[in-house]
Amino acid sequence: MLLEVRGLNSHYGRIHALKSVDLSVGEGELVALVGANGAGKTTLLRTLSGVQPATGGTIRFEGVDITGMPAHRRVAEGILQVPEGRQLFGPQSVEDNLRLGAYRRGGDPDADLERMYALFPVLKDKRRQPAGTLSGGQQQMVAIARALMARPRLLLLDEPSMGLAPLLVGEIFNAVQSLKRRGTTIFLVEQNAYAALAIADRGYVLETGEITLHDAGSALLANERVKQAYLGL
Ligand SMILES: Nc1ncnc2c1ncn2[C@@H]1O[C@H](COP(=O)(O)OP(=O)(O)O)[C@@H](O)[C@H]1O
Ligand SMILES: [Mg+2]
């Protein structure tokens, strides 16, 4: 497994936000973790990317224990998080935001830029516009493309569908699916359980910091408990 998490805990003071979480992501897999608001999804991603300390358990990446590794070194290892709420440089152009994503990698990012514009054609039309003037869906595309410019080995997506109209949700998830087809390994956390599980190889359900279900994405979509709690069916 590319990512192997065992017994992971995280706290905010006395709040026990992650309770002995076990999960794994294999090379080339698209794994979704779904859960309600406040379940601990963002905390989990922040703990994986190293901006939030683990208070117990281990995180292994390619078999190496990275539990205590600082965040910037995890980025250098290829673990890239697209944060909740996008966090773009609003006054900078779309293209400058994308180029910043390749900054650490060095070299010539032009070929990668063209790949990003092929993935999200609308960004090519808007490449000279300040990122902050784009719609929410387009800003999400910039945020994902910026992370991809670093050529991640593991892409962590935090609720890419948040705040988007249904049509744009479909567009974002199509792009995520096409990234997976091109071989990118993706760990996606979402409140939008239907959209996430529909494209995932495997899925986990997180409830108040605990993994309560784990199965193939299609099996979770058909699971009665998931249907009732997350799909409104
Ligand atoms: N900075 C923080 N300080 C204290 N508690 C926090 C902080 N961030 C999140 N929490 C708490 O941790 C729990 C998990 O939050 P979070 O990981 O943001 O959930 P999700 O992303 O699934 O909505 C919630 O109970 C939340 O209130
Ligand atoms: Mg969150």
XYZ file of N, CA and C and ligand atoms in Angstrom:
727
model
N 0.838 -1.206 0.000
C 0.000 0.000 0.000
C 0.876 1.260 0.000
N 0.444 2.266 -0.758
C 1.199 3.518 -0.788
C 1.075 4.226 0.563
N -0.161 4.326 1.054
C -0.417 4.958 2.358
C -1.046 3.922 3.282
N -0.499 3.827 4.470
C -0.988 2.836 5.444
C -1.101 3.550 6.790
N -2.327 3.687 7.273
C -2.577 4.408 8.526
C -3.080 3.404 9.558
N -2.447 3.382 10.738
C -2.834 2.421 11.777
C -3.026 3.107 13.122
N -4.211 2.970 13.676
C -4.481 3.448 15.037
C -4.241 4.936 15.212
N -4.565 5.718 14.173
C -4.252 7.146 14.204
C -5.209 7.928 15.116
N -4.611 8.717 15.997
C -5.372 9.574 16.906
C -4.947 11.018 16.724
N -5.900 11.928 16.973
C -5.566 13.344 16.964
C -6.505 14.068 17.930
N -5.960 15.042 18.608
C -6.722 15.795 19.612
C -6.612 17.303 19.368
N -7.677 18.022 19.741
C -7.595 19.476 19.933
C -7.804 19.672 21.436
N -6.760 19.855 22.180
C -6.926 19.906 23.630
C -7.597 18.634 24.104
N -8.763 18.779 24.717
C -9.460 17.591 25.231
C -10.370 16.944 24.198
N -10.571 17.636 23.058
C -11.443 17.057 22.025
C -10.684 15.964 21.280
N -11.230 14.741 21.333
C -10.600 13.593 20.681
C -11.169 13.502 19.269
N -10.472 14.120 18.305
C -11.044 14.305 16.961
C -10.880 13.077 16.066
N -9.793 12.323 16.230
C -9.608 11.077 15.475
C -9.346 9.965 16.466
N -10.128 8.886 16.345
C -10.068 7.806 17.330
C -9.617 6.514 16.667
N -8.317 6.259 16.752
C -7.749 4.999 16.269
C -8.197 4.650 14.847
N -7.906 5.564 13.936
C -8.301 5.393 12.534
C -7.330 4.460 11.808
N -7.884 3.443 11.153
C -7.120 2.540 10.284
C -7.601 2.749 8.857
N -6.681 2.983 7.954
C -7.082 3.018 6.541
C -5.856 2.879 5.659
N -6.112 2.586 4.384
C -4.996 2.450 3.449
C -5.423 2.945 2.076
N -4.426 3.371 1.315
C -4.648 3.785 -0.077
C -3.549 3.148 -0.914
N -3.950 2.369 -1.914
C -2.971 1.705 -2.781
C -2.594 2.591 -3.946
N -1.428 2.309 -4.519
C -0.965 3.025 -5.716
C -2.048 2.991 -6.796
N -2.427 4.170 -7.309
C -3.405 4.235 -8.398
C -4.858 4.148 -7.969
N -5.087 3.978 -6.691
C -6.472 3.876 -6.215
C -7.117 5.244 -6.036
N -8.461 5.250 -6.100
C -9.238 6.423 -5.695
C -10.054 5.963 -4.489
N -9.685 6.455 -3.326
C -10.350 6.051 -2.092
C -11.106 7.257 -1.542
N -12.375 7.047 -1.191
C -13.196 8.131 -0.640
C -13.444 7.884 0.835
N -13.456 8.965 1.590
C -13.878 8.894 2.981
C -15.027 9.880 3.134
N -16.178 9.354 3.547
C -17.354 10.213 3.662
C -17.754 10.350 5.128
N -18.339 11.492 5.439
C -18.754 11.732 6.814
C -19.434 13.079 6.902
N -20.257 13.235 7.929
C -21.023 14.462 8.134
C -20.092 15.610 8.528
N -20.636 16.796 8.535
C -19.916 17.969 9.022
C -19.458 17.711 10.460
N -18.183 17.935 10.746
C -17.666 17.744 12.100
C -17.190 16.333 12.408
N -17.264 15.424 11.429
C -16.868 14.030 11.679
C -15.364 13.880 11.908
N -14.583 14.812 11.347
C -13.129 14.738 11.499
C -12.382 14.571 10.185
N -13.062 14.826 9.072
C -12.458 14.617 7.758
C -11.259 15.538 7.538
N -11.452 16.830 7.796
C -10.358 17.787 7.596
C -9.216 17.492 8.559
N -9.563 17.145 9.795
C -8.521 16.802 10.775
C -7.681 15.631 10.266
N -8.346 14.649 9.695
C -7.617 13.496 9.158
C -6.650 13.936 8.061
N -7.113 14.754 7.123
C -6.227 15.193 6.037
C -5.076 16.038 6.581
N -5.388 16.887 7.552
C -4.329 17.725 8.126
C -3.307 16.891 8.890
N -3.759 15.790 9.467
C -2.835 14.905 10.169
C -1.977 14.136 9.151
N -2.584 13.757 8.037
C -1.826 13.059 6.990
C -0.797 13.982 6.356
N -1.155 15.255 6.182
C -0.208 16.161 5.527
C 0.752 16.797 6.535
N 0.528 16.556 7.819
C 1.524 16.941 8.823
C 1.343 18.323 9.426
N 0.233 18.991 9.131
C 0.006 20.303 9.738
C -0.724 20.186 11.071
N -1.198 18.976 11.378
C -1.864 18.699 12.656
C -1.141 17.480 13.239
N -0.668 17.554 14.502
C 0.102 16.418 15.020
C -0.783 15.203 15.329
N -0.234 14.020 15.110
C -0.889 12.790 15.567
C -0.590 12.651 17.049
N -1.585 12.185 17.811
C -1.353 11.949 19.236
C -1.272 10.450 19.520
N -1.236 9.659 18.465
C -1.070 8.220 18.612
C -1.212 7.569 17.257
N -0.623 6.383 17.121
C -0.737 5.642 15.872
C 0.376 5.963 14.898
N 0.310 5.356 13.717
C 1.364 5.549 12.725
C 0.792 5.824 11.341
N 1.557 6.625 10.587
C 1.266 6.884 9.174
C 2.490 6.392 8.400
N 2.279 5.453 7.497
C 3.375 4.982 6.645
C 3.097 5.359 5.206
N 4.141 5.862 4.547
C 4.049 6.218 3.128
C 5.150 5.452 2.421
N 4.774 4.580 1.491
C 5.724 3.671 0.840
C 6.520 2.881 1.861
N 5.861 2.485 2.942
C 6.515 1.654 3.951
C 7.351 2.426 4.959
N 7.520 3.736 4.747
C 8.348 4.546 5.651
C 7.437 5.244 6.669
N 7.816 5.180 7.924
C 7.038 5.838 8.977
C 7.243 7.355 8.882
N 6.181 8.079 8.519
C 6.285 9.541 8.371
C 5.491 10.263 9.462
N 5.082 9.524 10.505
C 4.186 10.104 11.517
C 4.724 11.404 12.105
N 6.051 11.484 12.291
C 6.625 12.683 12.896
C 7.288 13.607 11.883
N 7.126 13.301 10.600
C 7.813 14.093 9.561
C 7.143 15.453 9.404
N 7.930 16.546 9.343
C 7.306 17.866 9.170
C 6.576 17.991 7.831
N 5.588 18.884 7.809
C 4.706 19.025 6.645
C 5.482 19.285 5.348
N 6.478 20.182 5.380
C 7.156 20.537 4.124
C 7.895 19.342 3.533
N 8.362 18.438 4.415
C 9.044 17.246 3.886
C 8.043 16.262 3.286
N 6.835 16.226 3.844
C 5.809 15.349 3.250
C 5.447 15.855 1.857
N 5.392 17.188 1.700
C 5.134 17.746 0.369
C 6.243 17.312 -0.582
N 7.487 17.382 -0.108
C 8.612 16.977 -0.946
C 8.533 15.488 -1.307
N 7.928 14.693 -0.442
C 7.739 13.261 -0.730
C 6.586 13.014 -1.695
N 5.802 14.081 -1.961
C 4.727 13.947 -2.944
C 3.335 13.856 -2.365
N 3.185 14.185 -1.077
C 1.850 14.201 -0.460
C 1.315 15.629 -0.539
N 0.320 15.848 -1.395
C -0.197 17.197 -1.658
C -1.653 17.292 -1.262
N -1.967 18.277 -0.449
C -3.353 18.464 -0.006
C -3.978 19.666 -0.697
N -5.155 19.468 -1.252
C -5.958 20.589 -1.743
C -6.882 20.969 -0.596
N -6.617 22.112 0.037
C -7.351 22.417 1.269
C -8.813 22.759 1.031
N -9.599 22.539 2.081
C -10.990 22.965 2.113
C -11.011 24.478 1.851
N -11.945 24.931 0.997
C -12.039 26.370 0.786
C -10.988 26.929 -0.163
N -10.245 26.025 -0.820
C -9.374 26.365 -1.977
C -8.094 27.136 -1.660
N -8.187 28.268 -0.928
C -6.999 29.021 -0.530
C -6.065 29.374 -1.693
N -6.620 30.088 -2.650
C -5.827 30.575 -3.782
C -5.250 31.936 -3.447
N -4.301 32.374 -4.283
C -3.829 33.753 -4.204
C -4.742 34.573 -5.108
N -5.777 35.143 -4.502
C -6.868 35.765 -5.250
C -6.470 36.820 -6.257
N -5.570 37.769 -5.899
C -5.214 38.815 -6.860
C -4.314 38.316 -7.983
N -3.649 37.192 -7.786
C -2.750 36.654 -8.815
C -3.563 35.972 -9.915
N -2.994 35.933 -11.111
C -3.705 35.311 -12.227
C -3.813 33.808 -12.000
N -4.750 33.212 -12.729
C -4.911 31.751 -12.690
C -3.573 31.085 -13.017
N -2.928 31.572 -14.076
C -1.687 30.915 -14.502
C -0.574 31.067 -13.464
N -0.505 32.230 -12.821
C 0.508 32.395 -11.762
C 0.241 31.447 -10.599
N -1.038 31.264 -10.253
C -1.376 30.300 -9.199
C -0.899 28.899 -9.590
N -1.106 28.536 -10.837
C -0.691 27.204 -11.287
C 0.834 27.078 -11.273
N 1.514 28.133 -11.737
C 2.990 28.080 -11.755
C 3.552 27.939 -10.337
N 2.877 28.586 -9.369
C 3.331 28.461 -7.978
C 3.297 27.006 -7.512
N 2.351 26.246 -8.051
C 2.250 24.830 -7.673
C 3.472 24.033 -8.079
N 4.138 24.474 -9.151
C 5.305 23.747 -9.655
C 6.607 24.292 -9.088
N 6.508 25.315 -8.271
C 7.679 26.057 -7.793
C 8.720 25.155 -7.123
N 8.240 24.280 -6.240
C 9.157 23.440 -5.478
C 9.874 22.420 -6.382
N 9.147 21.994 -7.412
C 9.649 20.948 -8.293
C 10.757 21.463 -9.210
N 10.725 22.791 -9.505
C 11.704 23.353 -10.419
C 11.419 22.915 -11.850
N 12.363 23.207 -12.754
C 12.174 22.806 -14.145
C 11.159 23.684 -14.849
N 10.766 23.262 -16.034
C 9.882 24.044 -16.887
C 8.454 23.528 -16.767
N 7.561 24.346 -16.208
C 6.202 23.843 -15.978
C 5.270 23.944 -17.181
N 5.782 24.422 -18.357
C 4.863 24.706 -19.465
C 4.086 23.485 -19.953
N 4.767 22.343 -20.040
C 4.079 21.134 -20.504
C 2.982 20.737 -19.510
N 3.293 20.897 -18.217
C 2.288 20.569 -17.196
C 1.116 21.531 -17.268
N 1.415 22.808 -17.544
C 0.334 23.799 -17.679
C -0.625 23.367 -18.778
N -0.084 22.923 -19.896
C -0.950 22.493 -21.004
C -1.803 21.305 -20.591
N -1.229 20.386 -19.802
C -2.014 19.251 -19.309
C -3.166 19.718 -18.419
N -2.897 20.746 -17.605
C -3.948 21.267 -16.729
C -5.063 21.917 -17.547
N -4.677 22.621 -18.606
C -5.676 23.271 -19.451
C -6.471 22.227 -20.245
N -5.856 21.080 -20.514
C -6.599 20.007 -21.183
C -7.608 19.389 -20.218
N -7.211 19.296 -18.948
C -8.108 18.727 -17.930
C -9.257 19.686 -17.617
N -8.925 20.971 -17.528
C -9.930 22.004 -17.197
C -9.873 23.106 -18.264
N -10.499 22.870 -19.429
C -10.375 23.828 -20.549
C -10.776 25.253 -20.180
N -11.746 25.412 -19.287
C -12.212 26.761 -18.948
C -11.079 27.592 -18.344
N -10.116 26.920 -17.713
C -9.012 27.656 -17.084
C -8.081 28.275 -18.120
N -8.024 27.674 -19.296
C -7.168 28.248 -20.340
C -7.728 29.602 -20.779
N -9.055 29.675 -20.939
C -9.694 30.937 -21.323
C -9.483 32.011 -20.263
N -9.396 31.575 -19.005
C -9.344 32.540 -17.897
C -7.942 32.693 -17.342
N -6.945 32.228 -18.055
C -5.615 32.134 -17.439
C -5.005 33.466 -17.021
N -5.421 34.567 -17.657
C -4.869 35.881 -17.289
C -5.712 36.589 -16.226
N -6.851 36.006 -15.866
C -7.729 36.673 -14.881
C -7.252 36.404 -13.454
N -7.487 37.381 -12.550
C -7.183 37.115 -11.148
C -8.009 35.920 -10.659
N -7.360 34.988 -9.964
C -8.046 33.760 -9.540
C -9.282 34.070 -8.702
N -9.191 35.179 -7.924
C -10.292 35.534 -7.040
C -11.566 35.936 -7.754
N -11.476 36.232 -9.066
C -12.670 36.653 -9.807
C -13.415 35.469 -10.415
N -12.855 34.243 -10.305
C -13.503 33.078 -10.897
C -14.656 32.586 -10.018
N -15.526 31.792 -10.612
C -16.631 31.186 -9.841
C -16.050 30.154 -8.877
N -16.879 29.729 -7.920
C -16.433 28.745 -6.930
C -15.929 27.457 -7.573
N -16.651 26.979 -8.569
C -16.248 25.740 -9.238
C -14.931 25.897 -9.968
N -14.769 27.041 -10.623
C -13.522 27.293 -11.351
C -12.354 27.448 -10.376
N -12.611 28.080 -9.232
C -11.540 28.207 -8.228
C -11.138 26.830 -7.699
N -12.124 25.937 -7.563
C -11.794 24.576 -7.131
C -10.917 23.897 -8.174
N -11.197 24.140 -9.450
C -10.369 23.578 -10.519
C -8.938 24.113 -10.415
N -8.802 25.415 -10.149
C -7.459 26.004 -10.007
C -6.730 25.352 -8.830
N -7.452 25.151 -7.727
C -6.819 24.575 -6.534
C -6.328 23.147 -6.811
N -7.141 22.380 -7.522
C -6.731 21.000 -7.844
C -5.558 21.033 -8.819
N -5.674 21.874 -9.848
C -4.610 21.941 -10.853
C -3.299 22.427 -10.232
N -3.397 23.361 -9.286
C -2.176 23.859 -8.632
C -1.455 22.722 -7.900
N -2.227 21.876 -7.217
C -1.615 20.734 -6.529
C -1.020 19.750 -7.542
N -1.714 19.555 -8.662
C -1.221 18.610 -9.674
C 0.073 19.082 -10.311
N 0.273 20.403 -10.357
C 1.506 20.956 -10.942
C 2.744 20.468 -10.189
N 2.560 20.065 -8.936
C 3.687 19.534 -8.157
C 3.898 18.041 -8.421
N 3.109 17.465 -9.328
C 3.171 16.032 -9.650
C 3.104 15.164 -8.397
N 1.969 15.240 -7.688
C 1.849 14.491 -6.432
C 1.849 12.982 -6.639
N 2.330 12.269 -5.636
C 2.225 10.806 -5.646
C 0.966 10.397 -4.904
N 0.487 11.310 -4.037
C -0.786 11.091 -3.346
C -1.479 12.445 -3.257
N -2.665 12.532 -3.871
C -3.424 13.782 -3.861
C -4.533 13.670 -2.817
N -4.543 14.618 -1.872
C -5.553 14.629 -0.809
C -6.544 15.740 -1.122
N -7.802 15.384 -1.328
C -8.818 16.379 -1.690
C -9.803 16.565 -0.543
N -9.943 17.794 -0.073
C -10.857 18.085 1.037
C -12.133 18.740 0.516
N -13.182 17.950 0.403
C -14.515 18.425 0.006
C -14.507 19.334 -1.225
N -14.027 18.812 -2.356
C -14.003 19.663 -3.553
C -15.387 20.120 -4.003
N -16.450 19.440 -3.583
C -17.792 19.825 -4.042
C -18.447 20.867 -3.144
N -17.757 21.252 -2.068
C -18.398 22.149 -1.097
C -18.831 23.466 -1.729
N -20.091 23.808 -1.527
C -20.613 25.084 -1.979
C -20.857 25.192 -3.470
N -20.760 24.072 -4.201
C -20.930 24.149 -5.650
C -22.327 23.705 -6.076
N -22.809 24.316 -7.167
C -24.077 23.895 -7.759
C -23.914 22.482 -8.332
N -25.018 21.704 -8.373
C -24.941 20.301 -8.794
C -24.221 20.077 -10.132
N -24.429 20.952 -11.085
C -23.793 20.782 -12.396
C -22.270 20.841 -12.269
N -21.799 21.780 -11.446
C -20.361 21.935 -11.249
C -19.786 20.789 -10.429
N -20.581 20.264 -9.491
C -20.138 19.096 -8.725
C -19.817 17.969 -9.704
N -20.719 17.766 -10.663
C -20.504 16.726 -11.671
C -19.228 16.961 -12.448
N -18.990 18.209 -12.794
C -17.795 18.541 -13.576
C -16.512 18.250 -12.785
N -16.513 18.638 -11.507
C -15.338 18.404 -10.659
C -15.093 16.902 -10.485
N -16.175 16.151 -10.231
C -15.988 14.710 -10.019
C -15.593 13.995 -11.304
N -16.048 14.476 -12.460
C -15.571 13.915 -13.727
C -14.078 14.120 -13.864
N -13.617 15.311 -13.480
C -12.182 15.597 -13.570
C -11.401 14.689 -12.616
N -11.924 14.492 -11.411
C -11.245 13.618 -10.439
C -11.161 12.195 -10.994
N -12.255 11.749 -11.613
C -12.281 10.417 -12.192
C -11.267 10.296 -13.336
N -11.146 11.350 -14.130
C -10.207 11.252 -15.243
C -8.765 11.302 -14.740
N -8.520 12.004 -13.637
C -7.185 11.966 -13.015
C -6.844 10.560 -12.569
N -7.816 9.900 -11.979
C -7.614 8.521 -11.528
C -7.278 7.620 -12.720
N -8.005 7.804 -13.805
C -7.740 6.983 -15.000
C -6.329 7.214 -15.525
N -5.812 8.421 -15.315
C -4.445 8.702 -15.774
C -3.402 8.252 -14.764
N -3.850 7.624 -13.678
C -2.891 7.002 -12.760
C -2.608 7.761 -11.476
N -3.279 8.898 -11.258
C -3.046 9.633 -10.015
C -3.723 8.903 -8.846
N -3.001 8.782 -7.746
C -3.547 8.168 -6.534
C -4.256 9.256 -5.732
N -5.510 8.994 -5.371
C -6.337 10.057 -4.781
C -7.049 9.573 -3.517
N -6.952 10.392 -2.476
C -7.749 10.183 -1.265
C -8.662 11.390 -1.140
N -9.969 11.129 -1.259
C -10.976 12.178 -1.368
C -11.863 12.142 -0.129
N -11.961 13.254 0.598
C -12.932 13.296 1.705
C -14.096 14.205 1.311
N -15.295 13.766 1.641
C -16.504 14.447 1.154
C -17.687 14.284 2.098
N -18.506 15.330 2.158
C -19.838 15.202 2.748
C -20.809 14.693 1.699
N -20.506 14.989 0.428
C -21.351 14.550 -0.685
C -21.046 13.075 -0.952
N -21.667 12.208 -0.129
C -21.337 10.788 -0.144
C -21.661 10.143 -1.485
N -22.776 10.545 -2.081
C -23.171 9.890 -3.331
C -22.129 10.113 -4.426
N -21.781 11.383 -4.642
C -20.841 11.705 -5.720
C -19.480 11.060 -5.469
N -19.052 11.033 -4.215
C -17.721 10.498 -3.902
C -17.697 8.979 -4.041
N -18.692 8.293 -3.467
C -18.683 6.820 -3.503
C -18.916 6.303 -4.921
N -19.638 7.098 -5.724
C -19.936 6.660 -7.091
C -18.671 6.548 -7.944
N -17.623 7.290 -7.606
C -16.401 7.224 -8.422
C -15.265 6.495 -7.699
N -15.483 6.102 -6.428
C -14.383 5.543 -5.631
C -14.228 4.036 -5.826
N -12.982 3.576 -5.791
C -12.722 2.138 -5.767
C -13.167 1.577 -4.418
N -12.737 2.247 -3.352
C -13.109 1.828 -1.999
C -13.519 3.058 -1.215
N -14.279 2.811 -0.163
C -14.717 3.928 0.649
C -14.707 3.596 2.126
N -14.621 4.661 2.920
C -14.704 4.549 4.375
C -15.774 5.529 4.842
N -16.443 5.170 5.943
C -17.378 6.095 6.582
C -16.769 6.505 7.914
N -16.686 7.828 8.127
C -16.132 8.370 9.373
C -17.268 9.002 10.176
N -17.432 8.550 11.428
C -18.469 9.114 12.315
C -17.825 9.525 13.621
N -17.945 10.802 13.956
C -17.320 11.387 15.155
C -15.940 10.785 15.429
N -15.092 10.859 14.404
C -13.688 10.483 14.570
C -13.368 9.015 14.440
N -14.389 8.190 14.180
C -14.160 6.745 14.075
C -14.591 6.216 12.717
N -13.797 5.290 12.172
C -14.207 4.599 10.949
C -15.244 3.544 11.340
N -16.447 3.661 10.766
C -17.515 2.724 11.136
C -17.841 1.735 10.021
N -17.469 2.056 8.784
C -17.708 1.140 7.670
C -16.565 1.276 6.677
N -16.279 0.177 6.005
C -15.238 0.163 4.984
C -15.615 -0.897 3.970
N -15.691 -0.513 2.695
C -16.083 -1.487 1.664
C -15.778 -0.886 0.286
N -16.083 -1.656 -0.750
C -15.980 -1.119 -2.108
C -16.944 0.071 -2.217
N -16.607 1.058 -3.050
C -17.466 2.232 -3.209
C -18.888 1.827 -3.580
N -19.021 0.893 -4.535
C -20.343 0.465 -4.992
C -21.112 -0.239 -3.872
N -20.396 -1.000 -3.039
C -21.059 -1.706 -1.935
C -21.575 -0.704 -0.898
N -20.803 0.347 -0.640
C -21.261 1.353 0.331
C -22.477 2.112 -0.203
N -22.485 2.358 -1.511
C -23.644 3.045 -2.109
C -24.915 2.225 -1.916
N -24.759 0.906 -1.884
C -25.915 0.009 -1.761
C -26.211 -0.341 -0.307
N -25.348 0.101 0.618
C -25.502 -0.238 2.036
C -26.674 0.531 2.660
N -27.551 -0.184 3.355
C -28.767 0.450 3.898
C -28.450 1.582 4.878
N -27.458 1.349 5.725
C -27.103 2.392 6.706
C -26.572 3.641 6.024
N -25.758 3.428 5.012
C -25.208 4.577 4.272
C -26.336 5.302 3.551
N -27.223 4.529 2.944
C -28.355 5.148 2.224
C -29.157 6.041 3.156
N -29.476 5.526 4.342
C -30.295 6.291 5.274
C -29.571 7.510 5.820
N -28.313 7.317 6.210
C -27.604 8.393 6.905
C -27.027 9.437 5.957
N -26.590 9.021 4.773
C -25.824 9.943 3.930
C -26.420 10.224 2.566
N -27.296 9.361 2.106
C -27.803 9.552 0.744
C -29.235 10.051 0.731
N -29.849 10.158 1.919
C -31.223 10.644 1.982
C -32.181 9.749 1.225
N -31.886 8.437 1.218
C -32.767 7.502 0.496
C -33.579 6.664 1.474
N -8.984 24.186 15.443
C -9.846 23.446 16.171
N -9.918 23.570 17.522
C -10.769 22.811 18.245
N -11.598 21.897 17.734
C -11.575 21.720 16.398
C -10.700 22.480 15.550
N -10.907 22.095 14.268
C -11.852 21.133 14.328
N -12.252 20.903 15.592
C -13.257 19.932 16.027
O -12.835 18.636 15.603
C -13.938 17.902 15.093
C -13.661 17.496 13.665
O -13.617 18.669 12.853
P -13.226 18.606 11.308
O -12.031 17.750 11.150
O -13.135 19.988 10.821
O -14.501 17.859 10.703
P -15.031 17.790 9.184
O -13.928 18.217 8.292
O -15.438 16.362 8.999
O -16.217 18.696 9.098
C -15.171 18.779 15.260
O -15.800 18.429 16.454
C -14.591 20.169 15.329
O -15.414 21.012 16.100
Mg -13.862 19.647 6.793
